[in-house]
Short mmCIF file of C-alpha atoms in Angstrom, two decimals:
data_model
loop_
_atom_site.label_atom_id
_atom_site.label_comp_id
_atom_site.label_asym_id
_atom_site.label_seq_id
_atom_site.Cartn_x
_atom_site.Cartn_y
_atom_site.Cartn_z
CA UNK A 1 131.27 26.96 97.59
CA UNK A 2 129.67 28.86 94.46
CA UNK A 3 126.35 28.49 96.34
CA UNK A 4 127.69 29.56 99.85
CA UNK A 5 128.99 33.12 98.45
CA UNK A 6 125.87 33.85 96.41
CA UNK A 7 123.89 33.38 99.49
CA UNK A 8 126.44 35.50 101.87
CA UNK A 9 125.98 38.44 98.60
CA UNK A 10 122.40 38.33 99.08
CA UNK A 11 122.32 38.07 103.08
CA UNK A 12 124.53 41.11 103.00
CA UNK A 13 122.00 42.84 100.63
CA UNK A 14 119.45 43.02 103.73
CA UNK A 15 122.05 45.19 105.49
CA UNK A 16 122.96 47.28 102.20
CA UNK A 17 119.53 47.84 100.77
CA UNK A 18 118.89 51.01 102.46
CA UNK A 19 121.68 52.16 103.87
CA UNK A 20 123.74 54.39 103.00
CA UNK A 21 126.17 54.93 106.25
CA UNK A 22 128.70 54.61 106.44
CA UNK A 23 129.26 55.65 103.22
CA UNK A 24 132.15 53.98 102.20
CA UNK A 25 132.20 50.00 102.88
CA UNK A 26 135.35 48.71 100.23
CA UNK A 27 138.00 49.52 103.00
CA UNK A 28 138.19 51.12 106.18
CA UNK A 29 138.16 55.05 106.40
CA UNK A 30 138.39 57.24 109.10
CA UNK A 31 139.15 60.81 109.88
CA UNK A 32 137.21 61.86 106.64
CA UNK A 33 138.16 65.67 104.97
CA UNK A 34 136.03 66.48 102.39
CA UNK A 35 137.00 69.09 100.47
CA UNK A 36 134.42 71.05 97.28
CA UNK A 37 136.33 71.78 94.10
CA UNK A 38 134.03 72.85 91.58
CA UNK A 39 131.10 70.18 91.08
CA UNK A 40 132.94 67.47 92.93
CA UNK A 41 133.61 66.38 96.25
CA UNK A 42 137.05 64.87 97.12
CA UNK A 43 137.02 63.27 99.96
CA UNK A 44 140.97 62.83 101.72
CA UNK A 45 141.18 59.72 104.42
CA UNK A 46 142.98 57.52 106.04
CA UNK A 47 143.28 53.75 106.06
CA UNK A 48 142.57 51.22 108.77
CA UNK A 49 143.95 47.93 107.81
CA UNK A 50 141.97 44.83 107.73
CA UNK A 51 143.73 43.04 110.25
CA UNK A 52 144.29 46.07 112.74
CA UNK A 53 144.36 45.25 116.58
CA UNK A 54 145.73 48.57 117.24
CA UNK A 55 145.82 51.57 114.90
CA UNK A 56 147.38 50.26 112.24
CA UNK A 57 147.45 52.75 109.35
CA UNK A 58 150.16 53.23 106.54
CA UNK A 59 148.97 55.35 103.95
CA UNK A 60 145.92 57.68 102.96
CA UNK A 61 143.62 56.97 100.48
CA UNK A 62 141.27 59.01 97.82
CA UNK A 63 137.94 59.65 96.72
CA UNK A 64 135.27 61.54 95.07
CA UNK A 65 131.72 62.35 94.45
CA UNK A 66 129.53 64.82 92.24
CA UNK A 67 126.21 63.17 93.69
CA UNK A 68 127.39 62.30 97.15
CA UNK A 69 125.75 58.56 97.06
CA UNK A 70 128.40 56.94 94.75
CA UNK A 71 131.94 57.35 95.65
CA UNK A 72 134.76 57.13 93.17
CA UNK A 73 138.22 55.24 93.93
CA UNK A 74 140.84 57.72 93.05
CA UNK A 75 143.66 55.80 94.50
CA UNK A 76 146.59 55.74 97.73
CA UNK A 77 147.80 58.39 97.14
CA UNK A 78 150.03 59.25 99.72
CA UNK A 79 151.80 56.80 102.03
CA UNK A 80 154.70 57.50 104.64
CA UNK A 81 157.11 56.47 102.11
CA UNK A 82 156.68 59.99 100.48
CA UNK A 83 158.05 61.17 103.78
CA UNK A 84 161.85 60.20 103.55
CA UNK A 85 162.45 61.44 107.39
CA UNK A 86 159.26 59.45 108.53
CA UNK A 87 159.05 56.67 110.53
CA UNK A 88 158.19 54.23 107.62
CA UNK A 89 155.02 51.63 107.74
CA UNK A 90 152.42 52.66 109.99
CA UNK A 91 151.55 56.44 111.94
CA UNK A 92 149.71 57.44 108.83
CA UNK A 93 146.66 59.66 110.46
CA UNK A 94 144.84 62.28 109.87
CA UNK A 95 144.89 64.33 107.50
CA UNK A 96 143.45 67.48 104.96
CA UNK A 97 143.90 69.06 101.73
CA UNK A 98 143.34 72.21 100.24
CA UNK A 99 143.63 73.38 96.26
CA UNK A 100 145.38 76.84 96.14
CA UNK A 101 146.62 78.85 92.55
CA UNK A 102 146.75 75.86 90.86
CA UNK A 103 148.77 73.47 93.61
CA UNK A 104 147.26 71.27 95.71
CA UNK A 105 148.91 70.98 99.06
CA UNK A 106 147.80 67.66 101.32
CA UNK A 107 148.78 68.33 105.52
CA UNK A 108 149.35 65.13 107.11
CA UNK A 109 150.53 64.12 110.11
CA UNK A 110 153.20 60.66 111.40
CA UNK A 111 155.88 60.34 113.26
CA UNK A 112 159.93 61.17 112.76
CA UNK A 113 162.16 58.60 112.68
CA UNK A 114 162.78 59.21 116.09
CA UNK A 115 159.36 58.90 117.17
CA UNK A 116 158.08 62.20 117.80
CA UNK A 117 155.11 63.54 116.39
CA UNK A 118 155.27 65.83 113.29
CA UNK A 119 153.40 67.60 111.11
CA UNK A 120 154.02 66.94 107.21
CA UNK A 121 152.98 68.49 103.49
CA UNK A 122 152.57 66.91 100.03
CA UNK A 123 152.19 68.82 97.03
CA UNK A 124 150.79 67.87 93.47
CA UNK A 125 149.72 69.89 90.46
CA UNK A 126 146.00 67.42 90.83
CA UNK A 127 144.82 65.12 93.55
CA UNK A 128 145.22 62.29 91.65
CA UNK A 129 149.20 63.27 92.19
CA UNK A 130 152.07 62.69 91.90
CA UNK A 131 152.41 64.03 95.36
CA UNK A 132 155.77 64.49 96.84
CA UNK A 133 157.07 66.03 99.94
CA UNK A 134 157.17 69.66 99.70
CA UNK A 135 159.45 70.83 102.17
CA UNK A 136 161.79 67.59 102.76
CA UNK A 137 161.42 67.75 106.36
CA UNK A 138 158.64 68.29 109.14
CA UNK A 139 156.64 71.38 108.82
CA UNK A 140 156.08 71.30 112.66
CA UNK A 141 157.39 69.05 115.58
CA UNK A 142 155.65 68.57 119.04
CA UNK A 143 153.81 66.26 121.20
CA UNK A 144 150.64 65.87 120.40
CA UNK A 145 150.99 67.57 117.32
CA UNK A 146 148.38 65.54 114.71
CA UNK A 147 145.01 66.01 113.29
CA UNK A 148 146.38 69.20 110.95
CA UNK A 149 142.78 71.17 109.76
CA UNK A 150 143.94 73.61 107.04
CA UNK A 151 141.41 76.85 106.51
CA UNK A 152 141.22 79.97 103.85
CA UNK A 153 139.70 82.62 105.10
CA UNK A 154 137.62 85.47 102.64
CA UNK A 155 140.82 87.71 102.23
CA UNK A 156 142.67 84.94 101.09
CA UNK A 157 145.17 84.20 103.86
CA UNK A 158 145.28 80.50 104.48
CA UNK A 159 145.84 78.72 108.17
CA UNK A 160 146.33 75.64 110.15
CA UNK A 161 145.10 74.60 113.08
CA UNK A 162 146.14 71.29 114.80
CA UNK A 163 146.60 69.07 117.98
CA UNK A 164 145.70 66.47 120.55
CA UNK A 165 145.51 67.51 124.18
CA UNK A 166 147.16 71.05 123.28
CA UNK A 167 145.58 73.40 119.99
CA UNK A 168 147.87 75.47 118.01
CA UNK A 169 147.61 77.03 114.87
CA UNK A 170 149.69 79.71 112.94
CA UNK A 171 149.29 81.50 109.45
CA UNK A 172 150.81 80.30 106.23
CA UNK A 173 152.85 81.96 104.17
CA UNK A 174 151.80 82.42 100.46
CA UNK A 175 154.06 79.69 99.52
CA UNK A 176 151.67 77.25 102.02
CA UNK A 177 154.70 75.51 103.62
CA UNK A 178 155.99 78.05 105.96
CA UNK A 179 154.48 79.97 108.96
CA UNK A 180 154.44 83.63 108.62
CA UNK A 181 155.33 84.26 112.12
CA UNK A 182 155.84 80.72 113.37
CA UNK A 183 152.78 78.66 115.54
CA UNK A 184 150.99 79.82 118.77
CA UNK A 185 148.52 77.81 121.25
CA UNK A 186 144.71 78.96 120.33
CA UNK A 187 143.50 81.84 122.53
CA UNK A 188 141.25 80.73 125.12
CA UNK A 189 142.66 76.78 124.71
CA UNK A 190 142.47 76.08 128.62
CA UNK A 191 139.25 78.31 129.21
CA UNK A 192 135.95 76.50 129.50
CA UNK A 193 134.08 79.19 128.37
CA UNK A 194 135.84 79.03 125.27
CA UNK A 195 136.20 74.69 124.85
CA UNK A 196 134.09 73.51 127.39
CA UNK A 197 134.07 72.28 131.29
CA UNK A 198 137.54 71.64 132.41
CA UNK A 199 138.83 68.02 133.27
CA UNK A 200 141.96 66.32 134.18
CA UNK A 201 143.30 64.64 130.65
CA UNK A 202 147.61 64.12 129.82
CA UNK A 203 149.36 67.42 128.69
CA UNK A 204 152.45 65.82 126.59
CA UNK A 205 154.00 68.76 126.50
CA UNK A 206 154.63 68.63 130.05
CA UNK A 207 154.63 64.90 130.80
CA UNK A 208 151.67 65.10 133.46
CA UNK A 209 148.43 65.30 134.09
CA UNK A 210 146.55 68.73 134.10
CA UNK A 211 143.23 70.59 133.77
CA UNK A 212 142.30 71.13 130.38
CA UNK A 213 139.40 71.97 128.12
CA UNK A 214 136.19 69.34 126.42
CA UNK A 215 138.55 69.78 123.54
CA UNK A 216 140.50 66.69 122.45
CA UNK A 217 141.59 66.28 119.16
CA UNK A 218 141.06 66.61 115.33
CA UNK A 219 139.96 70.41 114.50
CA UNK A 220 137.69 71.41 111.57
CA UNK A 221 138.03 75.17 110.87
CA UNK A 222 135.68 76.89 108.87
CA UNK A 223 134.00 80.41 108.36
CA UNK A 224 130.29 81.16 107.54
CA UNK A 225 128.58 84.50 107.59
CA UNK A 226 131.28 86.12 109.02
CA UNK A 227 131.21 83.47 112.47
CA UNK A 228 134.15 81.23 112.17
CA UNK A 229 133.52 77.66 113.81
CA UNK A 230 135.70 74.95 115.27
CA UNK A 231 134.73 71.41 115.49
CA UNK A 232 136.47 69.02 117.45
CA UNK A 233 136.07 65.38 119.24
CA UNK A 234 136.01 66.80 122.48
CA UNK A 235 135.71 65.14 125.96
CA UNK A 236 138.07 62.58 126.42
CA UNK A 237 137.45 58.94 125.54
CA UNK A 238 135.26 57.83 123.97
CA UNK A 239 134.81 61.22 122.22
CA UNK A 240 131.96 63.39 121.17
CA UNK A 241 131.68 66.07 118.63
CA UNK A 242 131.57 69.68 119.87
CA UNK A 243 131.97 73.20 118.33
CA UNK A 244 133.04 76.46 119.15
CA UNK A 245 132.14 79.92 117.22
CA UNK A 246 134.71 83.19 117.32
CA UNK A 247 134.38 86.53 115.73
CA UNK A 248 137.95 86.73 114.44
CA UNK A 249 140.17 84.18 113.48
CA UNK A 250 142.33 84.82 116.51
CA UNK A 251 139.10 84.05 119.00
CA UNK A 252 137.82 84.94 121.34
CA UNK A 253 136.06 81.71 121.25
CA UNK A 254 133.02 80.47 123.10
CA UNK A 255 132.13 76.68 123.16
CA UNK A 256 128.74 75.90 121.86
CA UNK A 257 128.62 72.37 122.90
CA UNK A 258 127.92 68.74 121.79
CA UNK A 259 126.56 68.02 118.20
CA UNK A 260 127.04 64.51 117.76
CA UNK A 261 127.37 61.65 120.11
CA UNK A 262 130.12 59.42 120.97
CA UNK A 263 130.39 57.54 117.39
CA UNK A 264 128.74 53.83 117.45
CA UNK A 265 131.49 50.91 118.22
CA UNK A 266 134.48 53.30 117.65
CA UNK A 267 135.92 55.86 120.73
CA UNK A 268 137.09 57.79 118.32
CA UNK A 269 135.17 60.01 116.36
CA UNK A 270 136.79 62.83 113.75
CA UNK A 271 135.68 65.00 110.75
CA UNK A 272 134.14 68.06 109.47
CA UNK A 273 131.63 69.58 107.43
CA UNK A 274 130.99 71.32 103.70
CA UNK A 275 128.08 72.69 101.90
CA UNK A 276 127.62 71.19 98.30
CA UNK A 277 124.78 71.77 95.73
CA UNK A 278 123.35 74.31 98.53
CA UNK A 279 123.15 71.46 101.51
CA UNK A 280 125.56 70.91 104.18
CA UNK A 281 127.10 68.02 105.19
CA UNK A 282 128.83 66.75 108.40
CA UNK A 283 131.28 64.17 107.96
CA UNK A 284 132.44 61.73 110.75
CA UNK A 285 133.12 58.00 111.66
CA UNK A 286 132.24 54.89 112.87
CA UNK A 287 132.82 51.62 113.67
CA UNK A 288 129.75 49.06 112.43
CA UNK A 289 131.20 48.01 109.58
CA UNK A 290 131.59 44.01 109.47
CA UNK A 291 134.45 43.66 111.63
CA UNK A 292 135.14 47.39 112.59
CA UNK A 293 135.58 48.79 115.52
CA UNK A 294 138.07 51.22 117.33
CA UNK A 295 140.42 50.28 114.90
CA UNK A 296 138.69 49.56 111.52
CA UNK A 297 136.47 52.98 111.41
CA UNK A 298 134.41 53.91 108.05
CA UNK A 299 133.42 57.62 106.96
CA UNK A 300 129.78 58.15 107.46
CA UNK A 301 127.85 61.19 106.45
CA UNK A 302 124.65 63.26 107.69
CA UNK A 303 122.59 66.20 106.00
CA UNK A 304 122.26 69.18 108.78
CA UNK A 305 120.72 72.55 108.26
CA UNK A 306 122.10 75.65 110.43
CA UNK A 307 119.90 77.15 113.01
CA UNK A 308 118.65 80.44 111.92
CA UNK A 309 120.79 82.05 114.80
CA UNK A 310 124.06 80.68 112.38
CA UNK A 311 124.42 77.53 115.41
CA UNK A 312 125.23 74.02 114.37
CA UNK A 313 122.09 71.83 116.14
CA UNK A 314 122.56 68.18 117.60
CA UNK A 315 122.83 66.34 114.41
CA UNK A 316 121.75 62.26 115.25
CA UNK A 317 123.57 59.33 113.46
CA UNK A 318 121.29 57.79 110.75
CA UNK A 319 121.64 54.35 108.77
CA UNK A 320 120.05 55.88 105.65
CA UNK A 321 122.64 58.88 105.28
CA UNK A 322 122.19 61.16 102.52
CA UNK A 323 120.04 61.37 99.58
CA UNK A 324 121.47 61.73 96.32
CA UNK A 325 121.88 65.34 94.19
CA UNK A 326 122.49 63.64 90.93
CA UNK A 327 122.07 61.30 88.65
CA UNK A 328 124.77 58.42 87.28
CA UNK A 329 124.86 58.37 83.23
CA UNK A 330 125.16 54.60 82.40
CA UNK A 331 125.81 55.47 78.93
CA UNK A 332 129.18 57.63 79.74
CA UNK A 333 132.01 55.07 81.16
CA UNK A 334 131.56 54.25 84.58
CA UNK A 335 134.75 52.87 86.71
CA UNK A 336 133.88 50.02 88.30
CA UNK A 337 135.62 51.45 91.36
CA UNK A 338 132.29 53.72 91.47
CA UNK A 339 129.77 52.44 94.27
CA UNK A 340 127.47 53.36 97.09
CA UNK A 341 127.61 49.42 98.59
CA UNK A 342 130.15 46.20 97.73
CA UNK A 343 130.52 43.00 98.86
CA UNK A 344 133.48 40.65 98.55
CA UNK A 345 135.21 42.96 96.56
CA UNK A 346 138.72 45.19 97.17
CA UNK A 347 140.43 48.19 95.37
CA UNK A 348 143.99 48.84 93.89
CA UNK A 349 145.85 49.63 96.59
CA UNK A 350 147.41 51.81 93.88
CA UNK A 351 148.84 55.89 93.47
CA UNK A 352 148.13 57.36 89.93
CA UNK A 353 145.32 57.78 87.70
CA UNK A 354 144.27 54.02 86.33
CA UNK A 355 142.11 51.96 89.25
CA UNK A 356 140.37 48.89 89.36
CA UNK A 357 137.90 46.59 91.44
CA UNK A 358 140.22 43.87 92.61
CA UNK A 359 139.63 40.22 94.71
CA UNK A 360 136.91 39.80 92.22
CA UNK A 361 135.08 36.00 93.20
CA UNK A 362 131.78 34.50 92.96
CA UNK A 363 128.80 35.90 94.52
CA UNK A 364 130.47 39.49 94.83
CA UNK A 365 128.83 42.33 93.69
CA UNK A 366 129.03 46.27 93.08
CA UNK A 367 125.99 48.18 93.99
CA UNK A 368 125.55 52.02 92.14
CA UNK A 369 123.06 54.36 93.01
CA UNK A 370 120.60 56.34 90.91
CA UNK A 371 121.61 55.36 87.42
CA UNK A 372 119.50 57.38 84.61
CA UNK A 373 118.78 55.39 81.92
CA UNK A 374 116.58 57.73 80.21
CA UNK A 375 113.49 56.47 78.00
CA UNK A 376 115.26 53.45 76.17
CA UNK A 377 114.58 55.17 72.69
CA UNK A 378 116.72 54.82 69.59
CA UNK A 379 119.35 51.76 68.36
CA UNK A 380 120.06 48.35 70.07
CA UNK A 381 122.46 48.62 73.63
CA UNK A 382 124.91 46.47 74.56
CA UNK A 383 126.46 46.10 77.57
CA UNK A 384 130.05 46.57 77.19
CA UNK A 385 132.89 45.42 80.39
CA UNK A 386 136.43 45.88 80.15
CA UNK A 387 138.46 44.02 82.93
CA UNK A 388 142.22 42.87 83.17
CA UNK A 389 144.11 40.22 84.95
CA UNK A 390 141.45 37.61 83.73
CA UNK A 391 142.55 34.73 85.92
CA UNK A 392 139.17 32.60 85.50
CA UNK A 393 136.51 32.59 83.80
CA UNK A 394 133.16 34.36 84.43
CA UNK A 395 129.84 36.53 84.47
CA UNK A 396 129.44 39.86 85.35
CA UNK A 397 125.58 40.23 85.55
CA UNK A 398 123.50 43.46 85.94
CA UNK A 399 120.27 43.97 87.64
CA UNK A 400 118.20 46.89 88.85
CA UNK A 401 117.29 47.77 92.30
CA UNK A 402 117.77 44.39 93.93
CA UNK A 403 119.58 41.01 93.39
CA UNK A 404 117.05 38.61 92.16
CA UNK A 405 114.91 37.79 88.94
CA UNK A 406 116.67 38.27 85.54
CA UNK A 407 119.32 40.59 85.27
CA UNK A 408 119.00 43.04 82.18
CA UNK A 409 122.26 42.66 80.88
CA UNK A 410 125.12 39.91 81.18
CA UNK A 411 128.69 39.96 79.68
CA UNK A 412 130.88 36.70 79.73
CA UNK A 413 134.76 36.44 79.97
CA UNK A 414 136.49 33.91 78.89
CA UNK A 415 139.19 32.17 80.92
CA UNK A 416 141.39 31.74 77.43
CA UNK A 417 141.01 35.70 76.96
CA UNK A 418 144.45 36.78 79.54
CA UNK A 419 144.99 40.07 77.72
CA UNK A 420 146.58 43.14 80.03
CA UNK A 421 143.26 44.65 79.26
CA UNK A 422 140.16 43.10 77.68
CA UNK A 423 136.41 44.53 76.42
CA UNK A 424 133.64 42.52 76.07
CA UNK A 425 130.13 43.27 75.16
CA UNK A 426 127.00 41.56 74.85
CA UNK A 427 123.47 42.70 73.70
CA UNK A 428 121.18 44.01 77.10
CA UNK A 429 118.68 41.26 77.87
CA UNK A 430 116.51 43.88 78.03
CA UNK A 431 115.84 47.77 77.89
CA UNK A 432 115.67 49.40 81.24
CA UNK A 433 114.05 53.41 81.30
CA UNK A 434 113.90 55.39 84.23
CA UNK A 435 115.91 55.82 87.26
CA UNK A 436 117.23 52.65 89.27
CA UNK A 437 119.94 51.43 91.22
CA UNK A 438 122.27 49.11 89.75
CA UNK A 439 124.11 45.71 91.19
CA UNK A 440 126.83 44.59 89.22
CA UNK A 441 127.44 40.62 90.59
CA UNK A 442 129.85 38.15 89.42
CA UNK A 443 129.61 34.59 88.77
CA UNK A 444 132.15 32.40 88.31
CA UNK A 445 134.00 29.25 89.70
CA UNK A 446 136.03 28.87 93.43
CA UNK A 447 139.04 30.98 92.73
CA UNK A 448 139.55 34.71 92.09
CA UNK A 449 137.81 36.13 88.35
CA UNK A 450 139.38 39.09 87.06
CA UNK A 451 139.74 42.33 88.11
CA UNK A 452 137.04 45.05 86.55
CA UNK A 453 137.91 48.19 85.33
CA UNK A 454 134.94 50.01 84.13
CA UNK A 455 131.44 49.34 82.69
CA UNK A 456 129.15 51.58 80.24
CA UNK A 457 125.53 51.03 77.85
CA UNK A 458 126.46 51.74 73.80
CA UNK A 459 124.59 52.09 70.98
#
């Protein structure tokens, strides 16, 4: 068995190696909202179960980035438990947050009790929560009222956009849970000059069929050089991404067509785009993961650069994704629930602040990206590991840039050492200098190790 999951690690290493898309391969996240705050990138999702045959989703989940390569575990945050007047266990979709004086308010969308489709807010002072609901109720009820897309504009006045088959959006009030003058449909919403060739798709809010716009679903608002843009999964199933640019908030829009393809082995496709560290990003989904699909869809991430005219071009999917814009510090504490590529392994599950790397066996590994290790100089390292739950005992090996030949550093736990929380160190095997990236593999016997909380090089 030992032998059997080393060999699966390293199999899966030929798939990893290079890629970096999708960008997130621990669990199963699509409708990605990244959101800058400072020198960070949060990135809001939702969750795909493993074992989803339908969309099966009951909570969104939390993560972050200053380098854009290695993504940070910040916990589930949110589930529709938070929502006392949701319908509880599944509906969980997507979903967008926004920091604003000092609050940070996360739009959602699931169902009522009832069934019908609502719009929903959660408040916390940080994204790593608490969050609670901020309003007690719905903030909006419709059919086909999902996919919430919140937006600032330059003089401060915030707005959200939202909807499936149907577009609305209305301004918020200061307080960021109220409509200032309640919710309209967007101007131009059944004009194809405005969201494309017309076609014959389900209007819920009648109960029939009826011509409507290339626009489908999941909006992404945002405002550059005075143009503000719209991008949307447009045309039906399976879905493409489209855009469309307006001088004023309020329109007139004009559709500007397709800028990504229908997503690979998903129907759905959903996201958005930033600019961080002067590059912009587009963030969507797919569904190549190892067992994904329509219903198990992963974030995955491309670097674009706007037309000199201010237009979006046709942005093609990639297996490499992005290159990093920064450096990991091995000798500062890195969570373990950092990576760019896993195998084997699975997260918390958890809300709050403390995370871990859970369903720890043999053979699984942690792969992190771009780790500076500087010039070696000065004192003897050691390679210190500090895990919990110790259930078995094991290895937790180190190696640069692939998974073979001697790893520079190995730390041993002990099956008889069961503290809540245990650190243990060992000397490096030897000194690495430079700039490499690092796989962190376990060793150990058949059953589950330990679960890893964070790893870090001391003098």
């Amino acid at each position: 068995m030992k032998t059997r999951l080393v060999i699966a690690s390293l199999l899966s290493l030929g798939v990893n190696a290079y890629a970096q898309n999708p960008s997130i391969d621990v669990m199963y996240t699509p409708d990605p909202a990244p959101y800058v705050h400072g020198d960070k990138v949060y990135l809001f999702v939702d969750h795909d179960e493993d074992d989803a045959i339908y969309f099966k989703m009951k909570d969104w989940v939390l993560f972050s980035t200053e380098d854009m390569v290695n993504w940070t575990y910040l916990g589930t945050q949110v589930t529709t438990a938070t929502f006392a007047w949701a319908a509880q266990g599944d509906r969980a979709w997507a979903a967008q947050a926004v920091e604003r004086n000092g609050k940070w308010y996360w739009y959602l969308c699931c169902n009522t009790a009832d069934g019908k489709d609502a719009l929903a807010v959660a408040v916390a002072d940080s994204p790593q929560g608490p969050w609670k609901d901020a309003i007690g109720k719905p903030l909006a009820i419709g059919h086909g009222f999902i996919d919430p897309t919140v937006f600032i504009d330059d003089d401060n006045t915030p707005y959200l956009f939202w909807g499936n088959k149907g577009f609305w959006y209305g301004k918020l009030n200061e307080d960021m849970v109220s409509f200032v003058d309640g919710y309209k449909e967007v101007p131009g919403y059944t004009d194809p000059k405005s969201f494309g060739e017309l076609q014959s798709k389900m209007d819920w809010s009648i109960g029939r069929e009826r011509m409507m716009t290339q626009y489908e679903e999941g909006p992404w608002v945002t405002k550059r050089n005075g143009i503000y843009y719209a991008v949307y999964p447009a045309g039906g199933v399976p879905e493409y991404m489209a855009y469309s640019t307006a001088p004023t908030v309020d329109g007139p829009w004009t559709f500007r067509g397709r800028i990504m393809d229908e997503a690979e082995n998903s129907f759905t496709i959903h996201g958005g785009n930033i600019n961080f560290k002067g590059k912009n990003y587009m963030f969507y989904h797919n569904g190549i993961l190892p067992n994904g699909g329509g219903f198990r869809r992963s974030t995955a991430i491309e670097e674009f650069t706007f037309n000199e005219d201010g237009s979006i071009p046709f942005i093609p999917f990639t297996k490499e994704g992005v290159k990093p814009v920064g450096v990991l510090n091995p000798y500062n504490r890195v969570e373990a629930e950092t990576m760019a590529a896993s195998w084997g392994v699975k997260l918390d599950h958890m809300a709050g602040t403390d995370h871990y790397v859970t369903s720890v066996h043999n053979g699984d590994w942690v792969k992190v990206r771009n780790v500076d290790f500087g010039d070696a100089s000065g004192a003897a390292k050691f390679m210190k590991v500090t895990v919990t739950n110790v259930k078995d005992e094991g290895d937790v090996e180190f190696y640069l840039d692939k998974l073979d030949g001697r790893p520079f550093a190995k730390v041993s736990v002990d099956k008889g050492q069961t503290d809540k929380v245990l650190t243990v160190k060992s000397k490096l095997l030897s000194e690495p200098t430079g700039v490499h990236d690092v796989y962190v593999l376990f060793r150990g016997g058949y059953e589950e190790l330990f679960d890893m909380d964070c790893w870090q090089i001391e003098k």
